[in-house]
PDB file of C-alpha atoms and ligand atoms in Angstrom:
ATOM      1  CA  MET A  73     -12.546  21.263 -18.221  1.00  0.00           C
ATOM      2  CA  ILE A  74     -14.134  18.734 -17.999  1.00  0.00           C
ATOM      3  CA  PRO A  75     -12.185  15.955 -19.545  1.00  0.00           C
ATOM      4  CA  SER A  76     -13.304  14.020 -23.004  1.00  0.00           C
ATOM      5  CA  HIS A  77     -13.769  11.193 -21.392  1.00  0.00           C
ATOM      6  CA  ALA A  78     -15.660  11.957 -18.485  1.00  0.00           C
ATOM      7  CA  ILE A  79     -18.253   9.780 -17.113  1.00  0.00           C
ATOM      8  CA  ALA A  80     -21.373  11.407 -15.755  1.00  0.00           C
ATOM      9  CA  ASP A  81     -23.042   9.274 -12.450  1.00  0.00           C
ATOM     10  CA  ALA A  82     -23.842  10.344  -9.183  1.00  0.00           C
ATOM     11  CA  ALA A  83     -21.438   7.991  -7.567  1.00  0.00           C
ATOM     12  CA  LEU A  84     -19.136   8.975  -9.276  1.00  0.00           C
ATOM     13  CA  GLU A  85     -19.655  12.227  -8.638  1.00  0.00           C
ATOM     14  CA  ARG A  86     -19.679  12.041  -4.963  1.00  0.00           C
ATOM     15  CA  ALA A  87     -16.152   9.934  -4.639  1.00  0.00           C
ATOM     16  CA  GLN A  88     -15.154  12.716  -6.733  1.00  0.00           C
ATOM     17  CA  GLU A  89     -16.136  15.721  -4.666  1.00  0.00           C
ATOM     18  CA  GLN A  90     -14.556  13.900  -1.590  1.00  0.00           C
ATOM     19  CA  VAL A  91     -11.595  13.138  -3.314  1.00  0.00           C
ATOM     20  CA  ARG A  92     -11.638  17.029  -3.841  1.00  0.00           C
ATOM     21  CA  LEU A  93     -12.161  17.825  -0.953  1.00  0.00           C
ATOM     22  CA  SER A  94      -9.505  15.825   0.431  1.00  0.00           C
ATOM     23  CA  LEU A  95      -6.843  17.146  -2.038  1.00  0.00           C
ATOM     24  CA  SER A  96      -7.612  20.637  -0.767  1.00  0.00           C
ATOM     25  CA  GLY A  97      -7.373  20.077   2.820  1.00  0.00           C
ATOM     26  CA  ARG A  98     -10.829  21.214   3.947  1.00  0.00           C
ATOM     27  CA  ALA A  99     -11.590  17.073   4.681  1.00  0.00           C
ATOM     28  CA  PRO A 100      -8.513  15.036   6.626  1.00  0.00           C
ATOM     29  CA  ARG A 101      -5.890  12.321   3.910  1.00  0.00           C
ATOM     30  CA  PRO A 102      -6.505   9.049   4.966  1.00  0.00           C
ATOM     31  CA  VAL A 103      -3.284   7.563   6.237  1.00  0.00           C
ATOM     32  CA  VAL A 104      -2.126   4.950   4.051  1.00  0.00           C
ATOM     33  CA  ARG A 105       0.004   1.523   5.261  1.00  0.00           C
ATOM     34  CA  GLY A 106       0.922  -1.389   2.826  1.00  0.00           C
ATOM     35  CA  PHE A 107       1.815  -4.353   3.835  1.00  0.00           C
ATOM     36  CA  PHE A 108       3.806  -6.868  -0.071  1.00  0.00           C
ATOM     37  CA  ASP A 109       2.834 -11.088   0.770  1.00  0.00           C
ATOM     38  CA  GLU A 110       5.918 -11.502  -2.099  1.00  0.00           C
ATOM     39  CA  PRO A 111       4.108 -15.770  -2.901  1.00  0.00           C
ATOM     40  CA  THR A 112       0.963 -14.328  -3.767  1.00  0.00           C
ATOM     41  CA  HIS A 113       2.539 -10.293  -4.948  1.00  0.00           C
ATOM     42  CA  THR A 114      -0.029  -8.937  -2.378  1.00  0.00           C
ATOM     43  CA  ALA A 115      -0.448  -5.592  -1.604  1.00  0.00           C
ATOM     44  CA  THR A 116      -3.009  -5.504   1.647  1.00  0.00           C
ATOM     45  CA  PHE A 117      -3.748  -1.782   3.257  1.00  0.00           C
ATOM     46  CA  VAL A 118      -4.571  -0.106   6.421  1.00  0.00           C
ATOM     47  CA  VAL A 119      -6.079   2.703   5.927  1.00  0.00           C
ATOM     48  CA  HIS A 120      -6.709   5.203   8.917  1.00  0.00           C
ATOM     49  CA  ASP A 121      -8.119   8.720   9.789  1.00  0.00           C
ATOM     50  CA  PRO A 122      -5.252  10.805  11.760  1.00  0.00           C
ATOM     51  CA  GLU A 123      -7.612  12.159  13.908  1.00  0.00           C
ATOM     52  CA  SER A 124     -10.128   9.392  15.244  1.00  0.00           C
ATOM     53  CA  ARG A 125      -7.439   6.609  14.330  1.00  0.00           C
ATOM     54  CA  GLU A 126     -10.002   5.014  13.065  1.00  0.00           C
ATOM     55  CA  ALA A 127      -9.340   2.296  11.026  1.00  0.00           C
ATOM     56  CA  ALA A 128     -10.201  -0.474   7.505  1.00  0.00           C
ATOM     57  CA  VAL A 129      -7.796  -3.033   6.431  1.00  0.00           C
ATOM     58  CA  ILE A 130      -8.820  -4.058   2.889  1.00  0.00           C
ATOM     59  CA  ASP A 131      -6.914  -7.325   1.157  1.00  0.00           C
ATOM     60  CA  SER A 132      -5.574  -9.742   3.649  1.00  0.00           C
ATOM     61  CA  VAL A 133      -3.705 -12.030   3.373  1.00  0.00           C
ATOM     62  CA  LEU A 134      -3.666 -16.023   5.065  1.00  0.00           C
ATOM     63  CA  ASP A 135      -0.095 -17.421   4.463  1.00  0.00           C
ATOM     64  CA  PHE A 136      -1.140 -21.393   2.756  1.00  0.00           C
ATOM     65  CA  ASP A 137       2.061 -24.354   1.773  1.00  0.00           C
ATOM     66  CA  SER A 138      -0.475 -25.923  -0.495  1.00  0.00           C
ATOM     67  CA  ALA A 139       1.870 -28.789  -0.920  1.00  0.00           C
ATOM     68  CA  SER A 140       1.878 -29.505   3.032  1.00  0.00           C
ATOM     69  CA  GLY A 141      -1.565 -27.803   3.421  1.00  0.00           C
ATOM     70  CA  THR A 142      -0.598 -25.823   6.168  1.00  0.00           C
ATOM     71  CA  VAL A 143      -2.081 -22.164   6.880  1.00  0.00           C
ATOM     72  CA  SER A 144      -0.263 -19.745   9.122  1.00  0.00           C
ATOM     73  CA  TYR A 145      -0.384 -16.078  10.397  1.00  0.00           C
ATOM     74  CA  ALA A 146       2.587 -14.578   9.781  1.00  0.00           C
ATOM     75  CA  ALA A 147       1.466 -12.136   6.932  1.00  0.00           C
ATOM     76  CA  ALA A 148      -1.824 -11.474   9.250  1.00  0.00           C
ATOM     77  CA  ASP A 149      -0.320 -11.300  12.702  1.00  0.00           C
ATOM     78  CA  ARG A 150       2.639  -8.611  10.661  1.00  0.00           C
ATOM     79  CA  VAL A 151      -0.534  -6.246  10.024  1.00  0.00           C
ATOM     80  CA  ILE A 152      -2.257  -6.686  13.736  1.00  0.00           C
ATOM     81  CA  ASP A 153       0.782  -5.967  15.065  1.00  0.00           C
ATOM     82  CA  TYR A 154       1.455  -2.947  12.923  1.00  0.00           C
ATOM     83  CA  VAL A 155      -2.483  -1.833  13.864  1.00  0.00           C
ATOM     84  CA  ARG A 156      -1.312  -2.455  18.012  1.00  0.00           C
ATOM     85  CA  LEU A 157       1.447  -0.206  17.508  1.00  0.00           C
ATOM     86  CA  GLU A 158      -0.360   2.935  15.981  1.00  0.00           C
ATOM     87  CA  ASN A 159      -3.039   1.886  18.409  1.00  0.00           C
ATOM     88  CA  LEU A 160      -6.145   1.959  15.933  1.00  0.00           C
ATOM     89  CA  THR A 161      -9.364   0.843  16.198  1.00  0.00           C
ATOM     90  CA  VAL A 162     -10.504  -0.850  13.052  1.00  0.00           C
ATOM     91  CA  THR A 163     -14.051  -0.608  12.292  1.00  0.00           C
ATOM     92  CA  TRP A 164     -14.304  -2.671   8.808  1.00  0.00           C
ATOM     93  CA  ILE A 165     -12.100  -4.977   7.025  1.00  0.00           C
ATOM     94  CA  LEU A 166     -12.668  -5.473   3.392  1.00  0.00           C
ATOM     95  CA  GLU A 167     -12.502  -7.458   0.902  1.00  0.00           C
ATOM     96  CA  THR A 168     -12.043  -5.357  -3.388  1.00  0.00           C
ATOM     97  CA  HIS A 169     -13.622  -9.623  -4.440  1.00  0.00           C
ATOM     98  CA  VAL A 170     -13.354 -13.161  -4.137  1.00  0.00           C
ATOM     99  CA  HIS A 171      -9.383 -13.595  -5.064  1.00  0.00           C
ATOM    100  CA  ALA A 172      -8.443 -16.324  -6.695  1.00  0.00           C
ATOM    101  CA  ASP A 173      -4.809 -15.661  -5.635  1.00  0.00           C
ATOM    102  CA  HIS A 174      -4.513 -16.296  -2.105  1.00  0.00           C
ATOM    103  CA  LEU A 175      -6.169 -17.175   1.046  1.00  0.00           C
ATOM    104  CA  SER A 176      -8.197 -14.258   3.143  1.00  0.00           C
ATOM    105  CA  ALA A 177      -7.081 -13.968   6.233  1.00  0.00           C
ATOM    106  CA  ALA A 178     -10.458 -11.552   7.154  1.00  0.00           C
ATOM    107  CA  PRO A 179     -12.084 -13.351  10.163  1.00  0.00           C
ATOM    108  CA  TYR A 180      -8.631 -13.905  11.597  1.00  0.00           C
ATOM    109  CA  LEU A 181      -8.021 -10.148  11.648  1.00  0.00           C
ATOM    110  CA  GLN A 182     -11.460  -9.505  12.649  1.00  0.00           C
ATOM    111  CA  GLY A 183     -10.908 -12.117  15.748  1.00  0.00           C
ATOM    112  CA  LYS A 184      -8.724  -9.915  16.162  1.00  0.00           C
ATOM    113  CA  LEU A 185      -8.882  -6.519  16.234  1.00  0.00           C
ATOM    114  CA  GLY A 186     -12.916  -6.927  15.290  1.00  0.00           C
ATOM    115  CA  GLY A 187     -14.580  -4.509  12.547  1.00  0.00           C
ATOM    116  CA  ARG A 188     -17.583  -5.885  10.295  1.00  0.00           C
ATOM    117  CA  LEU A 189     -16.509  -7.998   7.182  1.00  0.00           C
ATOM    118  CA  ALA A 190     -17.735  -6.522   4.137  1.00  0.00           C
ATOM    119  CA  ILE A 191     -17.566  -7.222   0.290  1.00  0.00           C
ATOM    120  CA  GLY A 192     -19.190  -6.409  -2.927  1.00  0.00           C
ATOM    121  CA  ARG A 193     -22.845  -7.736  -3.314  1.00  0.00           C
ATOM    122  CA  GLY A 194     -21.950  -9.547  -6.524  1.00  0.00           C
ATOM    123  CA  ILE A 195     -20.594 -11.728  -3.796  1.00  0.00           C
ATOM    124  CA  VAL A 196     -23.983 -13.835  -4.154  1.00  0.00           C
ATOM    125  CA  GLU A 197     -23.579 -14.508  -8.056  1.00  0.00           C
ATOM    126  CA  VAL A 198     -19.516 -15.396  -7.213  1.00  0.00           C
ATOM    127  CA  GLN A 199     -20.708 -18.164  -4.342  1.00  0.00           C
ATOM    128  CA  GLU A 200     -23.550 -19.321  -6.875  1.00  0.00           C
ATOM    129  CA  THR A 201     -21.293 -20.687  -9.572  1.00  0.00           C
ATOM    130  CA  PHE A 202     -18.262 -22.324  -7.038  1.00  0.00           C
ATOM    131  CA  GLY A 203     -21.072 -23.715  -4.636  1.00  0.00           C
ATOM    132  CA  LYS A 204     -21.755 -25.975  -7.649  1.00  0.00           C
ATOM    133  CA  LEU A 205     -17.940 -26.345  -8.650  1.00  0.00           C
ATOM    134  CA  PHE A 206     -16.414 -27.571  -5.542  1.00  0.00           C
ATOM    135  CA  ASN A 207     -20.034 -29.048  -4.883  1.00  0.00           C
ATOM    136  CA  ALA A 208     -20.784 -27.304  -1.952  1.00  0.00           C
ATOM    137  CA  GLY A 209     -24.371 -28.790  -1.184  1.00  0.00           C
ATOM    138  CA  THR A 210     -26.646 -26.757   0.758  1.00  0.00           C
ATOM    139  CA  ALA A 211     -24.935 -26.342   3.958  1.00  0.00           C
ATOM    140  CA  PHE A 212     -23.472 -23.268   1.755  1.00  0.00           C
ATOM    141  CA  ALA A 213     -26.665 -20.921   1.720  1.00  0.00           C
ATOM    142  CA  ARG A 214     -24.961 -18.665  -0.909  1.00  0.00           C
ATOM    143  CA  THR A 215     -26.614 -15.692   0.267  1.00  0.00           C
ATOM    144  CA  GLY A 216     -23.370 -12.985   1.113  1.00  0.00           C
ATOM    145  CA  ALA A 217     -24.545 -14.072   5.087  1.00  0.00           C
ATOM    146  CA  GLU A 218     -20.438 -15.123   6.375  1.00  0.00           C
ATOM    147  CA  PHE A 219     -19.930 -11.366   5.406  1.00  0.00           C
ATOM    148  CA  ASP A 220     -21.492  -8.329   8.118  1.00  0.00           C
ATOM    149  CA  ARG A 221     -22.491  -6.011   4.620  1.00  0.00           C
ATOM    150  CA  LEU A 222     -23.026  -6.304   1.183  1.00  0.00           C
ATOM    151  CA  PHE A 223     -21.846  -3.489  -0.393  1.00  0.00           C
ATOM    152  CA  GLU A 224     -23.554  -1.605  -3.595  1.00  0.00           C
ATOM    153  CA  ASP A 225     -22.020   0.988  -6.088  1.00  0.00           C
ATOM    154  CA  GLY A 226     -22.281   4.438  -4.379  1.00  0.00           C
ATOM    155  CA  ASP A 227     -22.788   3.053  -0.959  1.00  0.00           C
ATOM    156  CA  ARG A 228     -21.388   4.912   1.445  1.00  0.00           C
ATOM    157  CA  PHE A 229     -18.983   4.643   5.554  1.00  0.00           C
ATOM    158  CA  THR A 230     -16.943   6.554   7.166  1.00  0.00           C
ATOM    159  CA  LEU A 231     -13.373   6.340   8.893  1.00  0.00           C
ATOM    160  CA  GLY A 232     -13.646   9.324  11.257  1.00  0.00           C
ATOM    161  CA  GLY A 233     -13.967  12.021   9.227  1.00  0.00           C
ATOM    162  CA  VAL A 234     -12.559  10.326   7.020  1.00  0.00           C
ATOM    163  CA  ALA A 235     -15.160   9.637   4.029  1.00  0.00           C
ATOM    164  CA  ALA A 236     -15.398   7.005   1.732  1.00  0.00           C
ATOM    165  CA  THR A 237     -17.951   5.853  -1.324  1.00  0.00           C
ATOM    166  CA  ILE A 238     -18.109   2.538  -3.175  1.00  0.00           C
ATOM    167  CA  LEU A 239     -17.730   2.094  -6.750  1.00  0.00           C
ATOM    168  CA  HIS A 240     -18.720  -1.273  -8.311  1.00  0.00           C
ATOM    169  CA  VAL A 241     -16.383  -2.297 -10.491  1.00  0.00           C
ATOM    170  CA  PRO A 242     -16.770  -5.549 -12.859  1.00  0.00           C
ATOM    171  CA  GLY A 243     -15.016  -7.337 -14.756  1.00  0.00           C
ATOM    172  CA  HIS A 244     -11.931  -9.017 -13.211  1.00  0.00           C
ATOM    173  CA  THR A 245     -15.022 -11.000 -11.692  1.00  0.00           C
ATOM    174  CA  PRO A 246     -19.306  -9.478 -11.204  1.00  0.00           C
ATOM    175  CA  ALA A 247     -18.122  -8.344  -7.864  1.00  0.00           C
ATOM    176  CA  ASP A 248     -15.843  -6.078  -7.822  1.00  0.00           C
ATOM    177  CA  LEU A 249     -15.203  -2.603  -5.561  1.00  0.00           C
ATOM    178  CA  ALA A 250     -12.774  -0.295  -5.536  1.00  0.00           C
ATOM    179  CA  TYR A 251     -13.117   1.569  -2.521  1.00  0.00           C
ATOM    180  CA  VAL A 252     -12.887   5.660  -2.372  1.00  0.00           C
ATOM    181  CA  ILE A 253     -11.516   6.593   0.994  1.00  0.00           C
ATOM    182  CA  GLY A 254     -11.095  10.260   1.318  1.00  0.00           C
ATOM    183  CA  ASP A 255      -8.279  10.810  -1.571  1.00  0.00           C
ATOM    184  CA  ALA A 256      -7.024   7.031  -2.131  1.00  0.00           C
ATOM    185  CA  ALA A 257      -8.599   5.170  -4.331  1.00  0.00           C
ATOM    186  CA  PHE A 258      -8.574   1.040  -3.342  1.00  0.00           C
ATOM    187  CA  VAL A 259      -9.274  -0.605  -6.628  1.00  0.00           C
ATOM    188  CA  GLY A 260      -8.312  -3.717  -6.199  1.00  0.00           C
ATOM    189  CA  ASP A 261      -7.764  -5.866  -9.518  1.00  0.00           C
ATOM    190  CA  THR A 262      -8.386  -3.367 -12.245  1.00  0.00           C
ATOM    191  CA  LEU A 263      -5.279  -1.348 -12.638  1.00  0.00           C
ATOM    192  CA  PHE A 264      -1.817  -2.644 -12.113  1.00  0.00           C
ATOM    193  CA  MET A 265       1.082  -0.589 -12.653  1.00  0.00           C
ATOM    194  CA  PRO A 266       0.896   2.023 -15.584  1.00  0.00           C
ATOM    195  CA  ASP A 267       4.179  -0.509 -16.839  1.00  0.00           C
ATOM    196  CA  TYR A 268       2.173  -3.847 -15.708  1.00  0.00           C
ATOM    197  CA  GLY A 269      -1.382  -2.886 -17.370  1.00  0.00           C
ATOM    198  CA  THR A 270      -4.550  -4.260 -16.370  1.00  0.00           C
ATOM    199  CA  ALA A 271      -6.582  -7.570 -14.284  1.00  0.00           C
ATOM    200  CA  ARG A 272      -7.063 -10.108 -15.895  1.00  0.00           C
ATOM    201  CA  ALA A 273     -10.841 -10.889 -17.162  1.00  0.00           C
ATOM    202  CA  ASP A 274     -11.612 -14.647 -18.294  1.00  0.00           C
ATOM    203  CA  PHE A 275     -12.550 -15.995 -14.658  1.00  0.00           C
ATOM    204  CA  PRO A 276     -16.464 -16.861 -14.579  1.00  0.00           C
ATOM    205  CA  GLY A 277     -18.471 -13.452 -14.814  1.00  0.00           C
ATOM    206  CA  GLY A 278     -15.441 -11.436 -15.658  1.00  0.00           C
ATOM    207  CA  ASP A 279     -15.618  -9.457 -18.861  1.00  0.00           C
ATOM    208  CA  ALA A 280     -13.200  -7.490 -20.490  1.00  0.00           C
ATOM    209  CA  ARG A 281     -15.559  -4.955 -21.462  1.00  0.00           C
ATOM    210  CA  GLN A 282     -17.105  -4.033 -18.653  1.00  0.00           C
ATOM    211  CA  LEU A 283     -13.487  -3.576 -16.845  1.00  0.00           C
ATOM    212  CA  PHE A 284     -12.839  -1.572 -19.717  1.00  0.00           C
ATOM    213  CA  ARG A 285     -15.899   0.878 -18.561  1.00  0.00           C
ATOM    214  CA  SER A 286     -14.927  -0.301 -14.687  1.00  0.00           C
ATOM    215  CA  ILE A 287     -11.620   1.494 -15.252  1.00  0.00           C
ATOM    216  CA  ARG A 288     -12.237   4.482 -17.463  1.00  0.00           C
ATOM    217  CA  ARG A 289     -14.747   5.246 -14.305  1.00  0.00           C
ATOM    218  CA  LEU A 290     -12.018   5.058 -11.643  1.00  0.00           C
ATOM    219  CA  LEU A 291      -9.726   7.275 -14.505  1.00  0.00           C
ATOM    220  CA  SER A 292     -12.337  10.011 -14.212  1.00  0.00           C
ATOM    221  CA  LEU A 293     -11.736  10.142 -10.614  1.00  0.00           C
ATOM    222  CA  PRO A 294      -9.725  14.047 -10.796  1.00  0.00           C
ATOM    223  CA  ASP A 295      -5.901  13.328 -11.687  1.00  0.00           C
ATOM    224  CA  PRO A 296      -3.877  13.274  -7.760  1.00  0.00           C
ATOM    225  CA  THR A 297      -6.320  10.680  -6.778  1.00  0.00           C
ATOM    226  CA  ARG A 298      -3.920   7.563  -5.085  1.00  0.00           C
ATOM    227  CA  LEU A 299      -4.098   4.554  -5.963  1.00  0.00           C
ATOM    228  CA  PHE A 300      -3.234   1.688  -4.932  1.00  0.00           C
ATOM    229  CA  LEU A 301      -3.236  -1.537  -6.387  1.00  0.00           C
ATOM    230  CA  CYS A 302      -4.236  -5.245  -4.604  1.00  0.00           C
ATOM    231  CA  HIS A 303      -0.987  -7.023  -6.554  1.00  0.00           C
ATOM    232  CA  ASP A 304       2.225  -5.805  -8.524  1.00  0.00           C
ATOM    233  CA  TYR A 305       4.643  -8.493 -10.360  1.00  0.00           C
ATOM    234  CA  LYS A 306       7.003  -5.968 -11.264  1.00  0.00           C
ATOM    235  CA  ALA A 307       7.415  -5.047 -15.234  1.00  0.00           C
ATOM    236  CA  PRO A 308      10.300  -5.965 -17.727  1.00  0.00           C
ATOM    237  CA  GLY A 309      13.420  -3.327 -16.229  1.00  0.00           C
ATOM    238  CA  ARG A 310      11.592  -2.441 -12.565  1.00  0.00           C
ATOM    239  CA  ASP A 311      13.541  -3.944  -9.751  1.00  0.00           C
ATOM    240  CA  SER A 312      11.105  -3.571  -6.505  1.00  0.00           C
ATOM    241  CA  PHE A 313       7.157  -3.601  -5.873  1.00  0.00           C
ATOM    242  CA  VAL A 314       5.500  -0.844  -6.212  1.00  0.00           C
ATOM    243  CA  THR A 315       1.659  -0.825  -4.839  1.00  0.00           C
ATOM    244  CA  GLU A 316       0.752   3.172  -5.354  1.00  0.00           C
ATOM    245  CA  THR A 317       0.324   5.208  -8.325  1.00  0.00           C
ATOM    246  CA  ASP A 318      -2.186   8.048  -8.938  1.00  0.00           C
ATOM    247  CA  VAL A 319      -5.182   8.879 -12.055  1.00  0.00           C
ATOM    248  CA  ALA A 320      -2.419  11.481 -14.125  1.00  0.00           C
ATOM    249  CA  ALA A 321       0.183   8.489 -13.876  1.00  0.00           C
ATOM    250  CA  GLN A 322      -2.509   5.924 -15.047  1.00  0.00           C
ATOM    251  CA  ARG A 323      -4.350   8.432 -18.158  1.00  0.00           C
ATOM    252  CA  ALA A 324      -1.028   9.150 -18.970  1.00  0.00           C
ATOM    253  CA  GLY A 325       0.767   5.829 -19.717  1.00  0.00           C
ATOM    254  CA  ASN A 326      -0.919   2.877 -18.866  1.00  0.00           C
ATOM    255  CA  VAL A 327       0.199   0.200 -21.157  1.00  0.00           C
ATOM    256  CA  HIS A 328      -3.028  -1.324 -21.678  1.00  0.00           C
ATOM    257  CA  VAL A 329      -5.807   1.782 -20.956  1.00  0.00           C
ATOM    258  CA  ARG A 330      -4.257   4.561 -21.093  1.00  0.00           C
ATOM    259  CA  ASP A 331      -6.601   7.782 -22.696  1.00  0.00           C
ATOM    260  CA  GLY A 332      -6.889   7.265 -26.203  1.00  0.00           C
ATOM    261  CA  THR A 333      -7.079   3.737 -25.984  1.00  0.00           C
ATOM    262  CA  ALA A 334     -10.257   2.418 -27.916  1.00  0.00           C
ATOM    263  CA  GLU A 335     -12.347   0.116 -25.908  1.00  0.00           C
ATOM    264  CA  ASP A 336     -13.296  -2.443 -28.542  1.00  0.00           C
ATOM    265  CA  ASP A 337      -8.646  -2.548 -28.750  1.00  0.00           C
ATOM    266  CA  PHE A 338      -8.900  -3.694 -25.436  1.00  0.00           C
ATOM    267  CA  VAL A 339     -11.259  -5.480 -25.251  1.00  0.00           C
ATOM    268  CA  GLU A 340      -8.826  -7.786 -27.977  1.00  0.00           C
ATOM    269  CA  MET A 341      -5.887  -6.910 -26.475  1.00  0.00           C
ATOM    270  CA  ARG A 342      -7.101  -8.646 -23.367  1.00  0.00           C
ATOM    271  CA  LYS A 343      -8.600 -11.371 -24.544  1.00  0.00           C
ATOM    272  CA  ALA A 344      -5.431 -12.270 -26.663  1.00  0.00           C
ATOM    273  CA  ARG A 345      -3.311 -11.432 -22.971  1.00  0.00           C
ATOM    274  CA  ASP A 346      -6.119 -14.040 -21.470  1.00  0.00           C
ATOM    275  CA  ARG A 347      -5.555 -16.793 -23.602  1.00  0.00           C
ATOM    276  CA  THR A 348      -2.162 -17.374 -22.390  1.00  0.00           C
ATOM    277  CA  LEU A 349      -2.592 -17.274 -18.866  1.00  0.00           C
ATOM    278  CA  ASN A 350      -2.522 -20.333 -16.553  1.00  0.00           C
ATOM    279  CA  ALA A 351      -4.945 -20.763 -13.832  1.00  0.00           C
ATOM    280  CA  PRO A 352      -3.822 -19.055 -10.492  1.00  0.00           C
ATOM    281  CA  ARG A 353      -1.170 -20.869  -8.656  1.00  0.00           C
ATOM    282  CA  LEU A 354      -3.453 -21.427  -5.048  1.00  0.00           C
ATOM    283  CA  ILE A 355      -6.970 -20.536  -7.822  1.00  0.00           C
ATOM    284  CA  MET A 356      -8.616 -24.272  -5.609  1.00  0.00           C
ATOM    285  CA  PRO A 357      -7.656 -22.925  -2.444  1.00  0.00           C
ATOM    286  CA  SER A 358      -8.517 -19.934  -2.552  1.00  0.00           C
ATOM    287  CA  ILE A 359     -11.862 -19.901  -4.008  1.00  0.00           C
ATOM    288  CA  GLN A 360     -13.150 -22.544  -1.977  1.00  0.00           C
ATOM    289  CA  VAL A 361     -12.057 -19.990   1.383  1.00  0.00           C
ATOM    290  CA  ASN A 362     -13.320 -16.530   0.129  1.00  0.00           C
ATOM    291  CA  MET A 363     -16.031 -17.463  -0.948  1.00  0.00           C
ATOM    292  CA  ARG A 364     -16.570 -18.661   2.941  1.00  0.00           C
ATOM    293  CA  GLY A 365     -15.298 -14.675   3.290  1.00  0.00           C
ATOM    294  CA  GLY A 366     -12.615 -16.436   4.652  1.00  0.00           C
ATOM    295  CA  ARG A 367     -13.217 -19.428   6.714  1.00  0.00           C
ATOM    296  CA  LEU A 368     -11.658 -22.965   5.666  1.00  0.00           C
ATOM    297  CA  PRO A 369     -14.445 -25.669   5.170  1.00  0.00           C
ATOM    298  CA  GLU A 370     -16.243 -26.932   8.228  1.00  0.00           C
ATOM    299  CA  PRO A 371     -13.990 -29.731   9.311  1.00  0.00           C
ATOM    300  CA  GLU A 372     -15.188 -33.676   8.657  1.00  0.00           C
ATOM    301  CA  ALA A 373     -15.945 -36.098  10.758  1.00  0.00           C
ATOM    302  CA  ASN A 374     -12.099 -36.794  12.359  1.00  0.00           C
ATOM    303  CA  GLY A 375     -12.231 -32.687  12.780  1.00  0.00           C
ATOM    304  CA  THR A 376      -9.577 -32.104   9.842  1.00  0.00           C
ATOM    305  CA  ARG A 377     -10.441 -29.383   7.002  1.00  0.00           C
ATOM    306  CA  TYR A 378     -10.081 -30.505   3.612  1.00  0.00           C
ATOM    307  CA  LEU A 379     -10.402 -28.958   0.014  1.00  0.00           C
ATOM    308  CA  LYS A 380     -11.066 -30.401  -2.955  1.00  0.00           C
ATOM    309  CA  ILE A 381      -9.927 -29.762  -5.932  1.00  0.00           C
ATOM    310  CA  PRO A 382     -12.686 -30.410  -9.396  1.00  0.00           C
ATOM    311  CA  LEU A 383     -10.733 -32.887 -11.943  1.00  0.00           C
ATOM    312  CA  THR A 384     -11.107 -32.618 -15.582  1.00  0.00           C
ATOM    313  CA  THR A 385      -9.790 -34.779 -18.334  1.00  0.00           C
ATOM    314  CA  ASP A 386      -8.096 -34.062 -21.472  1.00  0.00           C
ATOM    315  CA  ARG A 387     -10.022 -36.645 -22.912  1.00  0.00           C
ATOM    316  CA  GLY A 388     -13.794 -35.097 -22.786  1.00  0.00           C
TER     317      GLY A 388
HETATM  318 FE1  LIG B1013      -8.617 -11.100  -8.378  1.00  0.00          FE
END
């Protein structure tokens, strides 16, 4: 039976078929290991094909103490240790989007583990917006050249015998991607746990209506599709961090977008809620670094790297 909310498009249909093959055992199910970074509430995932041991790392974290300006590598090193212990070959280092709440460790991981660095083609729009905000000058090309690959909706890759399909899921930012790998979908900042809801849609280029449509598209994947989330904040009454759920649980119980939620009601709720949210603690450092693919700004003449904070005033 075709569910009433079904959305038909070629990329989605391919992802649905890929998930079904993986769930049925006719294609391998990937192994997923999550690493939760408590200071930023971010989940990094390592996903691999159990046969070939080819792997991808998704949404890595670079530790950053903003008071002292200190960058450190403990979170990234935990991922590296796991990859080496499991004898994995990293072929992709993936970002779901330009994060505003943590710095990416992608270039550090690439230096240690290899692999190609990828993000959505919409990065170019995000670079344009934030290149202007930070007055980055012409040295910052805004072409996505910091990445080895810019994915579009429907693009595919493989991890050994495991197929992967890219879905463009704008709304939180214009560039957000979901990586559907075997029966596992890495949905970035679209959905959070069913008891917590959805991601904010008020960043530049964000759009609550687009977010709703992107989420309904993700929830058109088969019910048992594993969903891996970029963040968890614990919902009231829940004691532990959880970053894995499935389509069935989201459709039945997501507090913002379960089956039956009307698009207009979601948009109204999301906009009202976003008006109450503060800027993320690390937004200024995160965006300056992540718009460059996780590279720190070039050192100044004295050899030191600096981050900028554009100032605004309430006096107009
Ligand atoms: Fe985000």
